Amino acid sequence: MPAMRAIDARPNGPHTITMAKYDTTELIREALDAGFSQAGELNLEALVFMPEVRDMCRADRCNQYGRNWRCPPACGSIEDAAERAAKYSYGLLVQTIGTMEDDFDYQAMLDTGEQHKRNFVDLIGALKTRYDDILPMGAGTCSICTACAYPDAPCRFPEKSYSSMEAYGLWVSRVCEISGIPYNNGKRTITYTSCYLLK
Ligand code: SF4
């Protein structure tokens, strides 16, 4: 766990009280209908943007650093990410949980990841029919195109593309913990987590 050196972007400071503007029960139901395994309200106290998480992106373990418009460095600075997120007053966390036959069941990991991506994009579409301005953050980089246009041409779908929670500098397990939602869901399971911020 990296030492905390974080940018606090909670709207109106650390003691904001979120008004009951959104029906969490209804949003959870909608997320489950979209195919997610579980969902819950994201505690805005968890929106702490950590340069250390960005540093992990730079280590390029996912082979996307510097290869996608929605990954660092092209997606902007950690300060930009915090400023963007600060406009939103409500968050929904969503998870897709897969079962693995053993600890090396890569097929189950891949299949669950693909299912999560489909669920994630479907719910973006559904939420956008009701809310003009949402901020989706995925479990991996934008993969709308087979090959990202970066850096040779502009993003092909700037209105649809999305960054990962990690690209925003969010420490996903901590976001889950603070929000009271398990990050791990048991032995021989794999969990993918994403979120949506609403104004
Ligand atoms: S929509 Fe296409 S071009 Fe834009 S970030 Fe996603 S993959 Fe890259």
PDB file of C-alpha atoms and ligand atoms in Angstrom:
ATOM      1  CA  MET A   1       0.000   0.000   0.000  1.00  0.00           C
ATOM      2  CA  PRO A   2       1.543   3.298  -1.100  1.00  0.00           C
ATOM      3  CA  ALA A   3       1.975   6.145   1.370  1.00  0.00           C
ATOM      4  CA  MET A   4      -0.865   8.640   1.039  1.00  0.00           C
ATOM      5  CA  ARG A   5      -0.072  11.777  -0.969  1.00  0.00           C
ATOM      6  CA  ALA A   6      -3.496  12.535  -2.234  1.00  0.00           C
ATOM      7  CA  ILE A   7      -5.613  15.206  -3.841  1.00  0.00           C
ATOM      8  CA  ASP A   8      -8.890  15.604  -2.024  1.00  0.00           C
ATOM      9  CA  ALA A   9     -11.564  16.539  -4.535  1.00  0.00           C
ATOM     10  CA  ARG A  10     -14.663  16.023  -2.474  1.00  0.00           C
ATOM     11  CA  PRO A  11     -17.196  18.684  -3.455  1.00  0.00           C
ATOM     12  CA  ASN A  12     -17.370  21.476  -0.863  1.00  0.00           C
ATOM     13  CA  GLY A  13     -14.770  19.882   1.389  1.00  0.00           C
ATOM     14  CA  PRO A  14     -14.626  16.856   3.614  1.00  0.00           C
ATOM     15  CA  HIS A  15     -17.911  17.248   5.469  1.00  0.00           C
ATOM     16  CA  THR A  16     -20.325  17.455   2.556  1.00  0.00           C
ATOM     17  CA  ILE A  17     -23.728  15.943   3.211  1.00  0.00           C
ATOM     18  CA  THR A  18     -25.122  14.369   0.035  1.00  0.00           C
ATOM     19  CA  MET A  19     -28.772  15.237  -0.530  1.00  0.00           C
ATOM     20  CA  ALA A  20     -30.982  12.303  -1.422  1.00  0.00           C
ATOM     21  CA  LYS A  21     -31.142  13.361  -5.054  1.00  0.00           C
ATOM     22  CA  TYR A  22     -30.850   9.859  -6.478  1.00  0.00           C
ATOM     23  CA  ASP A  23     -32.739   6.706  -5.578  1.00  0.00           C
ATOM     24  CA  THR A  24     -29.940   4.286  -4.695  1.00  0.00           C
ATOM     25  CA  THR A  25     -32.271   1.284  -4.489  1.00  0.00           C
ATOM     26  CA  GLU A  26     -33.555   2.001  -7.967  1.00  0.00           C
ATOM     27  CA  LEU A  27     -30.043   2.545  -9.365  1.00  0.00           C
ATOM     28  CA  ILE A  28     -28.846  -0.732  -7.821  1.00  0.00           C
ATOM     29  CA  ARG A  29     -31.805  -2.516  -9.379  1.00  0.00           C
ATOM     30  CA  GLU A  30     -30.957  -0.954 -12.737  1.00  0.00           C
ATOM     31  CA  ALA A  31     -27.313  -2.046 -12.379  1.00  0.00           C
ATOM     32  CA  LEU A  32     -28.338  -5.631 -11.572  1.00  0.00           C
ATOM     33  CA  ASP A  33     -30.709  -5.610 -14.551  1.00  0.00           C
ATOM     34  CA  ALA A  34     -27.776  -4.478 -16.709  1.00  0.00           C
ATOM     35  CA  GLY A  35     -25.948  -7.661 -15.685  1.00  0.00           C
ATOM     36  CA  PHE A  36     -23.764  -6.529 -12.792  1.00  0.00           C
ATOM     37  CA  SER A  37     -23.439  -8.900  -9.823  1.00  0.00           C
ATOM     38  CA  GLN A  38     -23.603  -6.230  -7.162  1.00  0.00           C
ATOM     39  CA  ALA A  39     -23.742  -2.465  -6.803  1.00  0.00           C
ATOM     40  CA  GLY A  40     -24.000   0.202  -4.165  1.00  0.00           C
ATOM     41  CA  GLU A  41     -23.598   3.879  -3.445  1.00  0.00           C
ATOM     42  CA  LEU A  42     -20.046   5.160  -3.702  1.00  0.00           C
ATOM     43  CA  ASN A  43     -19.097   7.095  -0.597  1.00  0.00           C
ATOM     44  CA  LEU A  44     -17.792  10.435  -1.889  1.00  0.00           C
ATOM     45  CA  GLU A  45     -15.300  10.446   0.985  1.00  0.00           C
ATOM     46  CA  ALA A  46     -13.497   7.797  -1.083  1.00  0.00           C
ATOM     47  CA  LEU A  47     -12.836  10.193  -3.971  1.00  0.00           C
ATOM     48  CA  VAL A  48      -9.206  10.750  -3.136  1.00  0.00           C
ATOM     49  CA  PHE A  49      -6.952  11.009  -6.162  1.00  0.00           C
ATOM     50  CA  MET A  50      -3.528   9.554  -5.554  1.00  0.00           C
ATOM     51  CA  PRO A  51      -0.434  10.277  -7.646  1.00  0.00           C
ATOM     52  CA  GLU A  52       0.915   6.927  -6.413  1.00  0.00           C
ATOM     53  CA  VAL A  53      -1.842   5.095  -8.288  1.00  0.00           C
ATOM     54  CA  ARG A  54      -0.849   6.991 -11.414  1.00  0.00           C
ATOM     55  CA  ASP A  55       2.717   5.913 -10.782  1.00  0.00           C
ATOM     56  CA  MET A  56       1.500   2.318 -10.956  1.00  0.00           C
ATOM     57  CA  CYS A  57       0.019   3.127 -14.400  1.00  0.00           C
ATOM     58  CA  ARG A  58       3.465   4.316 -15.436  1.00  0.00           C
ATOM     59  CA  ALA A  59       4.839   0.890 -14.549  1.00  0.00           C
ATOM     60  CA  ASP A  60       2.707  -0.242 -17.544  1.00  0.00           C
ATOM     61  CA  ARG A  61       1.693  -3.653 -16.301  1.00  0.00           C
ATOM     62  CA  CYS A  62      -1.440  -3.458 -18.461  1.00  0.00           C
ATOM     63  CA  ASN A  63       0.520  -2.458 -21.556  1.00  0.00           C
ATOM     64  CA  GLN A  64      -1.676   0.605 -22.140  1.00  0.00           C
ATOM     65  CA  TYR A  65       0.389   3.439 -20.668  1.00  0.00           C
ATOM     66  CA  GLY A  66       0.992   5.970 -23.438  1.00  0.00           C
ATOM     67  CA  ARG A  67      -1.080   3.926 -25.893  1.00  0.00           C
ATOM     68  CA  ASN A  68      -4.640   5.151 -25.374  1.00  0.00           C
ATOM     69  CA  TRP A  69      -6.278   8.584 -25.306  1.00  0.00           C
ATOM     70  CA  ARG A  70      -7.986   7.741 -22.022  1.00  0.00           C
ATOM     71  CA  CYS A  71      -4.857   6.510 -20.236  1.00  0.00           C
ATOM     72  CA  PRO A  72      -2.012   8.527 -18.769  1.00  0.00           C
ATOM     73  CA  PRO A  73      -0.353  10.653 -19.906  1.00  0.00           C
ATOM     74  CA  ALA A  74      -2.886  11.553 -22.646  1.00  0.00           C
ATOM     75  CA  CYS A  75      -5.903  11.624 -20.275  1.00  0.00           C
ATOM     76  CA  GLY A  76      -4.480  14.611 -18.377  1.00  0.00           C
ATOM     77  CA  SER A  77      -2.945  15.264 -14.999  1.00  0.00           C
ATOM     78  CA  ILE A  78      -4.121  13.975 -11.652  1.00  0.00           C
ATOM     79  CA  GLU A  79      -5.183  17.557 -10.852  1.00  0.00           C
ATOM     80  CA  ASP A  80      -7.343  17.585 -14.010  1.00  0.00           C
ATOM     81  CA  ALA A  81      -8.904  14.285 -12.929  1.00  0.00           C
ATOM     82  CA  ALA A  82      -9.702  15.610  -9.450  1.00  0.00           C
ATOM     83  CA  GLU A  83     -11.154  18.834 -10.863  1.00  0.00           C
ATOM     84  CA  ARG A  84     -13.351  16.924 -13.305  1.00  0.00           C
ATOM     85  CA  ALA A  85     -14.683  14.576 -10.630  1.00  0.00           C
ATOM     86  CA  ALA A  86     -15.376  17.390  -8.157  1.00  0.00           C
ATOM     87  CA  LYS A  87     -18.380  18.532 -10.234  1.00  0.00           C
ATOM     88  CA  TYR A  88     -20.343  15.409  -9.301  1.00  0.00           C
ATOM     89  CA  SER A  89     -22.389  14.872  -6.157  1.00  0.00           C
ATOM     90  CA  TYR A  90     -23.310  11.177  -6.263  1.00  0.00           C
ATOM     91  CA  GLY A  91     -21.558   7.918  -7.114  1.00  0.00           C
ATOM     92  CA  LEU A  92     -22.636   4.387  -7.985  1.00  0.00           C
ATOM     93  CA  LEU A  93     -20.186   1.485  -7.677  1.00  0.00           C
ATOM     94  CA  VAL A  94     -20.834  -1.599  -9.798  1.00  0.00           C
ATOM     95  CA  GLN A  95     -19.181  -5.021  -9.843  1.00  0.00           C
ATOM     96  CA  THR A  96     -19.172  -8.117 -12.008  1.00  0.00           C
ATOM     97  CA  ILE A  97     -18.117 -11.240 -10.131  1.00  0.00           C
ATOM     98  CA  GLY A  98     -16.938 -14.395 -11.904  1.00  0.00           C
ATOM     99  CA  THR A  99     -16.252 -17.870 -10.553  1.00  0.00           C
ATOM    100  CA  MET A 100     -12.916 -19.551 -11.290  1.00  0.00           C
ATOM    101  CA  GLU A 101     -12.271 -23.292 -11.371  1.00  0.00           C
ATOM    102  CA  ASP A 102      -8.840 -22.695  -9.830  1.00  0.00           C
ATOM    103  CA  ASP A 103      -6.502 -19.782  -9.119  1.00  0.00           C
ATOM    104  CA  PHE A 104      -5.156 -19.922 -12.703  1.00  0.00           C
ATOM    105  CA  ASP A 105      -8.474 -19.917 -14.532  1.00  0.00           C
ATOM    106  CA  TYR A 106      -7.493 -17.177 -16.976  1.00  0.00           C
ATOM    107  CA  GLN A 107     -10.463 -17.930 -19.221  1.00  0.00           C
ATOM    108  CA  ALA A 108     -12.850 -17.088 -16.384  1.00  0.00           C
ATOM    109  CA  MET A 109     -10.881 -13.874 -15.720  1.00  0.00           C
ATOM    110  CA  LEU A 110     -11.086 -12.887 -19.406  1.00  0.00           C
ATOM    111  CA  ASP A 111     -14.757 -13.823 -19.761  1.00  0.00           C
ATOM    112  CA  THR A 112     -15.731 -11.946 -16.589  1.00  0.00           C
ATOM    113  CA  GLY A 113     -13.717  -8.912 -17.712  1.00  0.00           C
ATOM    114  CA  GLU A 114     -15.479  -8.900 -21.095  1.00  0.00           C
ATOM    115  CA  GLN A 115     -18.875  -9.306 -19.440  1.00  0.00           C
ATOM    116  CA  HIS A 116     -18.078  -6.431 -17.084  1.00  0.00           C
ATOM    117  CA  LYS A 117     -17.122  -4.202 -20.011  1.00  0.00           C
ATOM    118  CA  ARG A 118     -20.404  -4.969 -21.794  1.00  0.00           C
ATOM    119  CA  ASN A 119     -22.398  -4.296 -18.609  1.00  0.00           C
ATOM    120  CA  PHE A 120     -20.459  -1.074 -18.061  1.00  0.00           C
ATOM    121  CA  VAL A 121     -21.027   0.310 -21.573  1.00  0.00           C
ATOM    122  CA  ASP A 122     -24.708  -0.722 -21.540  1.00  0.00           C
ATOM    123  CA  LEU A 123     -25.327   1.127 -18.276  1.00  0.00           C
ATOM    124  CA  ILE A 124     -23.533   4.231 -19.589  1.00  0.00           C
ATOM    125  CA  GLY A 125     -26.058   4.241 -22.433  1.00  0.00           C
ATOM    126  CA  ALA A 126     -29.029   3.751 -20.095  1.00  0.00           C
ATOM    127  CA  LEU A 127     -27.925   6.459 -17.641  1.00  0.00           C
ATOM    128  CA  LYS A 128     -27.273   8.919 -20.457  1.00  0.00           C
ATOM    129  CA  THR A 129     -30.889   8.677 -21.552  1.00  0.00           C
ATOM    130  CA  ARG A 130     -31.803  10.343 -18.209  1.00  0.00           C
ATOM    131  CA  TYR A 131     -28.772  12.325 -17.133  1.00  0.00           C
ATOM    132  CA  ASP A 132     -26.975  14.789 -19.435  1.00  0.00           C
ATOM    133  CA  ASP A 133     -23.694  14.697 -17.609  1.00  0.00           C
ATOM    134  CA  ILE A 134     -22.265  11.546 -16.077  1.00  0.00           C
ATOM    135  CA  LEU A 135     -18.667  10.540 -15.437  1.00  0.00           C
ATOM    136  CA  PRO A 136     -18.100   6.812 -15.956  1.00  0.00           C
ATOM    137  CA  MET A 137     -14.839   5.246 -14.772  1.00  0.00           C
ATOM    138  CA  GLY A 138     -14.140   1.710 -15.952  1.00  0.00           C
ATOM    139  CA  ALA A 139     -12.208  -1.305 -14.758  1.00  0.00           C
ATOM    140  CA  GLY A 140      -9.745  -0.945 -17.594  1.00  0.00           C
ATOM    141  CA  THR A 141      -8.906   1.415 -20.361  1.00  0.00           C
ATOM    142  CA  CYS A 142     -11.294   2.446 -23.111  1.00  0.00           C
ATOM    143  CA  SER A 143     -11.595  -0.396 -25.603  1.00  0.00           C
ATOM    144  CA  ILE A 144     -14.380   0.901 -27.801  1.00  0.00           C
ATOM    145  CA  CYS A 145     -12.066   0.681 -30.840  1.00  0.00           C
ATOM    146  CA  THR A 146     -10.103  -2.443 -31.660  1.00  0.00           C
ATOM    147  CA  ALA A 147      -7.026  -0.220 -31.872  1.00  0.00           C
ATOM    148  CA  CYS A 148      -7.008   3.204 -30.202  1.00  0.00           C
ATOM    149  CA  ALA A 149      -6.333   6.125 -32.554  1.00  0.00           C
ATOM    150  CA  TYR A 150      -3.679   7.446 -30.136  1.00  0.00           C
ATOM    151  CA  PRO A 151      -1.409   9.209 -30.968  1.00  0.00           C
ATOM    152  CA  ASP A 152      -1.867   9.488 -34.728  1.00  0.00           C
ATOM    153  CA  ALA A 153      -5.431  10.830 -34.838  1.00  0.00           C
ATOM    154  CA  PRO A 154      -7.972  12.317 -32.411  1.00  0.00           C
ATOM    155  CA  CYS A 155     -10.200  10.040 -30.322  1.00  0.00           C
ATOM    156  CA  ARG A 156     -12.904   8.628 -32.617  1.00  0.00           C
ATOM    157  CA  PHE A 157     -15.633   8.703 -29.956  1.00  0.00           C
ATOM    158  CA  PRO A 158     -14.819  11.458 -27.445  1.00  0.00           C
ATOM    159  CA  GLU A 159     -18.397  11.419 -26.079  1.00  0.00           C
ATOM    160  CA  LYS A 160     -18.343   7.679 -25.441  1.00  0.00           C
ATOM    161  CA  SER A 161     -14.759   6.983 -24.420  1.00  0.00           C
ATOM    162  CA  TYR A 162     -13.882   6.518 -20.749  1.00  0.00           C
ATOM    163  CA  SER A 163     -10.897   6.202 -18.436  1.00  0.00           C
ATOM    164  CA  SER A 164     -10.340   3.636 -15.727  1.00  0.00           C
ATOM    165  CA  MET A 165     -10.708   4.362 -12.019  1.00  0.00           C
ATOM    166  CA  GLU A 166      -6.937   3.857 -11.740  1.00  0.00           C
ATOM    167  CA  ALA A 167      -6.273   6.431 -14.481  1.00  0.00           C
ATOM    168  CA  TYR A 168      -8.142   8.906 -12.254  1.00  0.00           C
ATOM    169  CA  GLY A 169      -5.764   7.998  -9.457  1.00  0.00           C
ATOM    170  CA  LEU A 170      -8.385   6.145  -7.420  1.00  0.00           C
ATOM    171  CA  TRP A 171      -7.246   3.246  -5.291  1.00  0.00           C
ATOM    172  CA  VAL A 172     -10.081   0.887  -6.124  1.00  0.00           C
ATOM    173  CA  SER A 173      -9.893  -1.448  -3.120  1.00  0.00           C
ATOM    174  CA  ARG A 174      -9.961   1.552  -0.810  1.00  0.00           C
ATOM    175  CA  VAL A 175     -12.917   3.097  -2.650  1.00  0.00           C
ATOM    176  CA  CYS A 176     -14.789  -0.189  -2.139  1.00  0.00           C
ATOM    177  CA  GLU A 177     -13.786  -0.439   1.499  1.00  0.00           C
ATOM    178  CA  ILE A 178     -14.862   3.130   2.318  1.00  0.00           C
ATOM    179  CA  SER A 179     -18.117   2.556   0.444  1.00  0.00           C
ATOM    180  CA  GLY A 180     -18.863  -0.667   2.352  1.00  0.00           C
ATOM    181  CA  ILE A 181     -18.737  -2.885  -0.744  1.00  0.00           C
ATOM    182  CA  PRO A 182     -16.377  -5.910  -0.831  1.00  0.00           C
ATOM    183  CA  TYR A 183     -13.438  -5.611  -3.187  1.00  0.00           C
ATOM    184  CA  ASN A 184     -12.835  -9.363  -3.072  1.00  0.00           C
ATOM    185  CA  ASN A 185     -15.844 -11.632  -3.103  1.00  0.00           C
ATOM    186  CA  GLY A 186     -14.408 -14.908  -1.881  1.00  0.00           C
ATOM    187  CA  LYS A 187     -12.050 -17.684  -2.792  1.00  0.00           C
ATOM    188  CA  ARG A 188     -11.948 -18.600  -6.485  1.00  0.00           C
ATOM    189  CA  THR A 189     -13.819 -15.512  -7.562  1.00  0.00           C
ATOM    190  CA  ILE A 190     -12.697 -12.610  -9.688  1.00  0.00           C
ATOM    191  CA  THR A 191     -14.290  -9.180  -9.275  1.00  0.00           C
ATOM    192  CA  TYR A 192     -14.198  -6.212 -11.649  1.00  0.00           C
ATOM    193  CA  THR A 193     -15.231  -2.834 -10.245  1.00  0.00           C
ATOM    194  CA  SER A 194     -16.278   0.361 -12.028  1.00  0.00           C
ATOM    195  CA  CYS A 195     -18.245   3.444 -11.080  1.00  0.00           C
ATOM    196  CA  TYR A 196     -20.399   6.250 -12.400  1.00  0.00           C
ATOM    197  CA  LEU A 197     -20.488   9.748 -10.973  1.00  0.00           C
ATOM    198  CA  LEU A 198     -23.682  11.765 -11.345  1.00  0.00           C
ATOM    199  CA  LYS A 199     -24.162  15.504 -10.827  1.00  0.00           C
TER     200      LYS A 199
HETATM  201  S1  SF4 B   1     -12.934   5.658 -28.369  1.00  0.00           S
HETATM  202 FE1  SF4 B   1     -11.344   4.628 -29.580  1.00  0.00          FE
HETATM  203  S2  SF4 B   1      -9.893   6.289 -30.062  1.00  0.00           S
HETATM  204 FE2  SF4 B   1     -11.151   7.030 -28.344  1.00  0.00          FE
HETATM  205  S3  SF4 B   1      -9.998   6.467 -26.479  1.00  0.00           S
HETATM  206 FE3  SF4 B   1     -11.451   4.792 -26.909  1.00  0.00          FE
HETATM  207  S4  SF4 B   1     -10.262   3.301 -28.076  1.00  0.00           S
HETATM  208 FE4  SF4 B   1      -9.146   5.275 -28.195  1.00  0.00          FE
END
